[in-house]
mmCIF file of C-alpha atoms in Angstrom:
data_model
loop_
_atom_site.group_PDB
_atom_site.id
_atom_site.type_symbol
_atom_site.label_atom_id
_atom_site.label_comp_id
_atom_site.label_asym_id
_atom_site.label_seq_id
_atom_site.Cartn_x
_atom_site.Cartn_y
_atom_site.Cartn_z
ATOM 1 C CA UNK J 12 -46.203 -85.203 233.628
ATOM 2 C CA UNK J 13 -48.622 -87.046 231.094
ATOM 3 C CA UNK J 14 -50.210 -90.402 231.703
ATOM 4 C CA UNK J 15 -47.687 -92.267 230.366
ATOM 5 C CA UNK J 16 -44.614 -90.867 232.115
ATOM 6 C CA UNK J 17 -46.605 -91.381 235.480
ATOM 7 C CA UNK J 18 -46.561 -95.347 234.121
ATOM 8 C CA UNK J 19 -42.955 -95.518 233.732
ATOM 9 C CA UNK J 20 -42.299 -93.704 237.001
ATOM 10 C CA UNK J 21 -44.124 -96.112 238.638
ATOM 11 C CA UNK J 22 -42.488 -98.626 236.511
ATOM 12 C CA UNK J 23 -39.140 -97.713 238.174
ATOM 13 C CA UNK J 24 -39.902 -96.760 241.627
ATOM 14 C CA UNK J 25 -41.868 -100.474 242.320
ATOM 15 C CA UNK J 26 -39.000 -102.462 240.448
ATOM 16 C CA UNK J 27 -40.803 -105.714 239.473
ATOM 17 C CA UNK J 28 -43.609 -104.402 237.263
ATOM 18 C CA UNK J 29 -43.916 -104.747 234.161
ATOM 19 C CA UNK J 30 -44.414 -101.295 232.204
ATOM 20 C CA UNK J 31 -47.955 -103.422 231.057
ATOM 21 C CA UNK J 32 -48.782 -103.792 234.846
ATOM 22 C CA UNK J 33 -47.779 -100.681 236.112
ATOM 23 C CA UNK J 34 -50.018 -99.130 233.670
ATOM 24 C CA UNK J 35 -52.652 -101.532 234.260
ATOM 25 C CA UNK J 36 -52.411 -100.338 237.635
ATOM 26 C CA UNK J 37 -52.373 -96.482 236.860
ATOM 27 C CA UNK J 38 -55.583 -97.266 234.518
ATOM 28 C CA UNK J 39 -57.508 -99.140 237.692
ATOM 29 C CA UNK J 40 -56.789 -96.321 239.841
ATOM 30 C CA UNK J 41 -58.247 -93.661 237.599
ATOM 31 C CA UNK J 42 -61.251 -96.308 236.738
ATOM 32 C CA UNK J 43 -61.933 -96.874 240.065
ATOM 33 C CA UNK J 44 -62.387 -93.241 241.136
ATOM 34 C CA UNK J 45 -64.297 -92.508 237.599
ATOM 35 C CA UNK J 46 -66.656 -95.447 238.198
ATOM 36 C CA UNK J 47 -67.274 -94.224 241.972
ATOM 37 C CA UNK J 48 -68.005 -90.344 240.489
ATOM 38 C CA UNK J 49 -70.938 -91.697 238.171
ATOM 39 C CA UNK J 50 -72.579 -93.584 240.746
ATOM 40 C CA UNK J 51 -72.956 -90.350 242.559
ATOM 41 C CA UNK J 52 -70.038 -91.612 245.200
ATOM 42 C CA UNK J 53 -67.804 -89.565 247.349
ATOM 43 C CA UNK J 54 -63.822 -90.364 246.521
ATOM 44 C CA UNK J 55 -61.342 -89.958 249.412
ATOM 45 C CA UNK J 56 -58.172 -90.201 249.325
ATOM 46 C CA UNK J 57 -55.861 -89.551 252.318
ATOM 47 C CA UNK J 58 -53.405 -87.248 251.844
ATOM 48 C CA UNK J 59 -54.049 -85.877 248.271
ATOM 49 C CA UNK J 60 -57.688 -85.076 248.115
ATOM 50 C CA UNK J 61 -60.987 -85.845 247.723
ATOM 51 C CA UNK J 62 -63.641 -85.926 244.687
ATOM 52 C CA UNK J 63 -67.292 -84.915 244.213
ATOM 53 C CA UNK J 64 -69.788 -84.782 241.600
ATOM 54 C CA UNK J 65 -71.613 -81.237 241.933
ATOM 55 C CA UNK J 66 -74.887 -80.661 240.234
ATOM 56 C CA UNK J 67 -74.787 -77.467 237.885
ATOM 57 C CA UNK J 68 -78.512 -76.145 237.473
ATOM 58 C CA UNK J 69 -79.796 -75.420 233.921
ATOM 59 C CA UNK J 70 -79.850 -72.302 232.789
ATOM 60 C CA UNK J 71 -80.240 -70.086 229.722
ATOM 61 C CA UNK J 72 -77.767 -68.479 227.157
ATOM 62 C CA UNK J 73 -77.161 -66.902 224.254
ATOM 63 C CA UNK J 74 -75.846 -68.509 221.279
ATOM 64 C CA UNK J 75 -73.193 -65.589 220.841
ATOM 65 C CA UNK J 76 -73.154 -66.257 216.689
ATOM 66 C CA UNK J 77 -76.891 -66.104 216.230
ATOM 67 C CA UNK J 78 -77.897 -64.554 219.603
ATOM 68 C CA UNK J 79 -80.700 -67.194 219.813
ATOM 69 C CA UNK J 80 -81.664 -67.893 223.426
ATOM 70 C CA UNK J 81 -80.856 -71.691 224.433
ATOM 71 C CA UNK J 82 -81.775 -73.645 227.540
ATOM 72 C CA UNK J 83 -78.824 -75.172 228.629
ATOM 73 C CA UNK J 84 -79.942 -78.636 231.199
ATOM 74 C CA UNK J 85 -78.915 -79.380 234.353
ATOM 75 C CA UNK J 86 -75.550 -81.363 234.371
ATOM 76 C CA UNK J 87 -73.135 -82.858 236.828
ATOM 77 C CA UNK J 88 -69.435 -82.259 237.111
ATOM 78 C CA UNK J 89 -66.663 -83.372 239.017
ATOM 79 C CA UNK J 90 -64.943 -81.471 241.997
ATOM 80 C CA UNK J 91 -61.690 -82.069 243.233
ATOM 81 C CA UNK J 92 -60.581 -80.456 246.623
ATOM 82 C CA UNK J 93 -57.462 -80.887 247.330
ATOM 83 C CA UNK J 94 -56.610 -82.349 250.623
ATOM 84 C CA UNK J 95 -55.025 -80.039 253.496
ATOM 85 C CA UNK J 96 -51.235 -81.402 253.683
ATOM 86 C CA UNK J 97 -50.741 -81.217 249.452
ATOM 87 C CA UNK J 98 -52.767 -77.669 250.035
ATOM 88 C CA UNK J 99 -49.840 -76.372 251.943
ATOM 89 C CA UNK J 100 -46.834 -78.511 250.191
ATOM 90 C CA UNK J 101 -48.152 -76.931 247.167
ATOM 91 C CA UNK J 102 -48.254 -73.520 248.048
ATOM 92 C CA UNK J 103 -44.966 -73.813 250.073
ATOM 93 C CA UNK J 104 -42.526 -73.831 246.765
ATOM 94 C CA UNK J 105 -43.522 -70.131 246.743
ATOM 95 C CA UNK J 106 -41.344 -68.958 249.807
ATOM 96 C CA UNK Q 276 -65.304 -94.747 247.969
ATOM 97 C CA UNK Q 277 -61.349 -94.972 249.758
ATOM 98 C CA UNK Q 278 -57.667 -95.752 248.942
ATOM 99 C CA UNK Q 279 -58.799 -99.301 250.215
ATOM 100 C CA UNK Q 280 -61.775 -100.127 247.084
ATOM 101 C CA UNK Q 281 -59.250 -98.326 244.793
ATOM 102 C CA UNK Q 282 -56.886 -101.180 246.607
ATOM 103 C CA UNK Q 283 -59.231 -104.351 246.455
ATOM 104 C CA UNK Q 284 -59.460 -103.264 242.536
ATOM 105 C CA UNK Q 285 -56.388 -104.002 241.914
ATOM 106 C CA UNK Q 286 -56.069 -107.163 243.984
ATOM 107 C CA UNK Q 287 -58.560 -108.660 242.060
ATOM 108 C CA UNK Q 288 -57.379 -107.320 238.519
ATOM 109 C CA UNK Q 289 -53.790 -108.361 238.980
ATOM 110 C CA UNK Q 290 -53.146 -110.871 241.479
ATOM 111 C CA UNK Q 291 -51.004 -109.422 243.495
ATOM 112 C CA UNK Q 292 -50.884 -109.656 246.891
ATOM 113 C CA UNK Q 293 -53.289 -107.163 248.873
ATOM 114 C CA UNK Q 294 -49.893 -105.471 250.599
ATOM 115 C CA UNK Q 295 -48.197 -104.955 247.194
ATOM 116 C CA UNK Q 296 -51.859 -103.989 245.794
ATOM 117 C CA UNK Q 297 -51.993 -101.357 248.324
ATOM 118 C CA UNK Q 298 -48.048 -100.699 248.947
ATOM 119 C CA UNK Q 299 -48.730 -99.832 244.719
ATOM 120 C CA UNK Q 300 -51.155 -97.359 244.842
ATOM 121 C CA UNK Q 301 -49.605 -95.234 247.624
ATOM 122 C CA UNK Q 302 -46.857 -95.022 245.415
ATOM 123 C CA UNK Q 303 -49.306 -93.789 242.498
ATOM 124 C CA UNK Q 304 -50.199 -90.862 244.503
ATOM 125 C CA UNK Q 305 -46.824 -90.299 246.349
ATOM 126 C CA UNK Q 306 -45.650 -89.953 242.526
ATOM 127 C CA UNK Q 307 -48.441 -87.643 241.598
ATOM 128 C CA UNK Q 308 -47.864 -85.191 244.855
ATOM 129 C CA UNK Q 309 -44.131 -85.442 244.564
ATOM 130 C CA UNK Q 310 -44.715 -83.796 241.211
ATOM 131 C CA UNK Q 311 -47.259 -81.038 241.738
ATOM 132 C CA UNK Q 312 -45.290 -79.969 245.152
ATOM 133 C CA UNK Q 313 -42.534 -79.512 242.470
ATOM 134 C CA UNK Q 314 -45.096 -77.107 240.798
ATOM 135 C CA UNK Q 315 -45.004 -79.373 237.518
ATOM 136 C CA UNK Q 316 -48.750 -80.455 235.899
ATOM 137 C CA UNK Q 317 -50.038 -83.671 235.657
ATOM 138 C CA UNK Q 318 -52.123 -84.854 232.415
ATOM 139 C CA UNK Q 319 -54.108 -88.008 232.779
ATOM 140 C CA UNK Q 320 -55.547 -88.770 229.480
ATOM 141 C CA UNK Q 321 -59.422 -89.322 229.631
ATOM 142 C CA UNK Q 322 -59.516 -87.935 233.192
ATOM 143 C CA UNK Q 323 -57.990 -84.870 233.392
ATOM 144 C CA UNK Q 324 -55.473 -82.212 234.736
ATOM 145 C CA UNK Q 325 -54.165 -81.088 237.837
ATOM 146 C CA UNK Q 326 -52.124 -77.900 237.366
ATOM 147 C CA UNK Q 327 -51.077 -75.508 240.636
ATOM 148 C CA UNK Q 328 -51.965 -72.146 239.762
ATOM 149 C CA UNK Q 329 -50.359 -68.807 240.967
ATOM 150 C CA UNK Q 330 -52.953 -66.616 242.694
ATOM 151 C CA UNK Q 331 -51.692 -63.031 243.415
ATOM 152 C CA UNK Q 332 -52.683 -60.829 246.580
ATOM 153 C CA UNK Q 333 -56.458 -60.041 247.108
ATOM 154 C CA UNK Q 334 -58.540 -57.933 249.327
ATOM 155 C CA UNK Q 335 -60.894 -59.933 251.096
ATOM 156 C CA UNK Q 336 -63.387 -59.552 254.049
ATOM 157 C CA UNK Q 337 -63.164 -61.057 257.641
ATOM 158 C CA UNK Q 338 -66.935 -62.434 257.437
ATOM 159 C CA UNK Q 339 -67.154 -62.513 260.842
ATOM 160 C CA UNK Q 340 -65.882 -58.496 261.466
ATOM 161 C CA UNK Q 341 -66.912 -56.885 258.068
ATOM 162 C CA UNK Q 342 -62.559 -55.678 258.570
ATOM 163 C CA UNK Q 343 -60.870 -55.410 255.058
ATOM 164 C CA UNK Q 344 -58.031 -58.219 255.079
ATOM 165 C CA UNK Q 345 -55.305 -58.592 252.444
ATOM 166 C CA UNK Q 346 -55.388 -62.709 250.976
ATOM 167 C CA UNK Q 347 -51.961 -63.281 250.029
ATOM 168 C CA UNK Q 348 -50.406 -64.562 246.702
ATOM 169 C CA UNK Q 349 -50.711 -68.535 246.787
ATOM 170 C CA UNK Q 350 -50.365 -71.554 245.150
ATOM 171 C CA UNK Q 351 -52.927 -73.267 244.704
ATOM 172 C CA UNK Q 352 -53.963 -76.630 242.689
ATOM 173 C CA UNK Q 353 -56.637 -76.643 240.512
ATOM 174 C CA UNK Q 354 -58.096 -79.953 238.623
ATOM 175 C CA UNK Q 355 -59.829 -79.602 235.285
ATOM 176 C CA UNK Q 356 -62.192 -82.509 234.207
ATOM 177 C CA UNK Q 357 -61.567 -84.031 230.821
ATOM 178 C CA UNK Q 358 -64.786 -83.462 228.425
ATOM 179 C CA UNK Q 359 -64.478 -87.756 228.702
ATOM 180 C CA UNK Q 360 -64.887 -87.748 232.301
ATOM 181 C CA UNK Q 361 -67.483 -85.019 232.382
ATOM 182 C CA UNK Q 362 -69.239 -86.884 229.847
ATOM 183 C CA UNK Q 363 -69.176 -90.398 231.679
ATOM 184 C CA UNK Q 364 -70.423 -88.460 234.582
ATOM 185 C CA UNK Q 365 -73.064 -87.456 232.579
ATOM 186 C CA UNK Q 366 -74.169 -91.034 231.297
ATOM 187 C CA UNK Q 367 -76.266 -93.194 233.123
#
C-alpha cells in the first residue's frame, strides 16, 4: 500500500471527504509525528506503536573504494516499536 | 506526543469537528494495521516503510537460566526510515 492508496482508502471508508482532505489529513498525521521526532519527542500511539529518535554514536570506517579511514558523526534516527496487540495480529497470519 | 496532538492538528488544519478530527485518524491507523495484519507493506512517501518480515527459528538463551531455548519462526514488523525523515531528524 503506497501513500496514495492509503488516501483513497480513507477517502472511501469516511464517505464525505474529499480525496484533497483525506489526503490533507494523511499528510497532518505523518507531519505531526515527523515534527514531534525532531524535537526530540516521544510518539505514542495506542494500539499500533510507538516512535523514538535513538542517538547512533560516531564512529570510524573505511571508505571500501579507497580504503581511506573516515570519521563518521554522531547522528539520530528514528525507532519504531511496534505496539503489543499489532505485534501479535501480525505474527498471527503465520498459523 | 499522542493520538490526541496528532488529533488537535487536524482540528485546527481542517475545521472539522474535534469528534470527526479524531473519529478520522483512528481510521488512518485502523487502515494501516488492517493492512500489515494482512502481511501487505505500507510505503509512505517521505516517511517511510513498514514491511512484516518472516523470521525463521533461532536458538536463543533463557538469560535468567543460561538453558538453550529454541525462538520460533515469527512475523514480525519492521519500519525503515526514509533518507527524508532521517534527514529532517537530523536538521535543527
Amino acid at each position: 500500500m503506497t501513500k496514495s492508496e492509503l488516501v483513497e482508502r480513507l477517502a472511501t471508508t469516511n464517505g464525505v471527504l474529499t480525496r484533497k482532505e483525506s489526503e490533507l489529513v494523511v499528510n497532518i498525521v505523518f507531519a505531526s509525528i515527523e515534527n514531534a521526532l525532531k524535537q526530540g519527542d516521544k510518539v505514542e500511539i495506542r494500539g499500533f506503536g510507538s516512535f523514538t529518535v535513538r542517538e547512533r554514536g560516531g564512529r570510524q570506517a573505511r571508505n571500501p573504494k579507497s580504503g581511506e579511514i573516515v570519521d563518521i558523526p554522531a547522528k539520530k534516527t528514528p525507532f519504531f516499536k511496534t505496539g503489543k496487540d499489532l505485534r501479535e495480529k501480525v505474527n498471527d497470519l503465520k498459523q | 506526543m499522542t493520538k490526541a496532538d496528532i488529533i488537535e492538528n487536524i482540528y485546527e488544519k481542517l475545521g472539522l469537528s474535534k469528534k470527526e478530527s479524531a473519529e478520522l485518524v483512528e481510521m488512518v491507523f485502523d487502515i494501516m494495521k488492517d493492512t500489515l495484519e494482512n502481511g501487505e507493506k505500507i510505503k509512505i512517501a517521505g516517511f517511510g516503510n513498514f514491511v512484516v518480515k518472516e523470521k525463521a527459528n533461532r536458538r536463543g538463551r533463557n538469560p535468567q537460566t543460561g538453558e538453550e531455548i529454541v525462538i520460533s519462526a515469527r512475523k514480525i514488523l519492521t519500519f525503515k526510515p526514509s533518507q527524508v525523515l532521517k534527514a529532517s531528524i537530523n536538521t535543527q
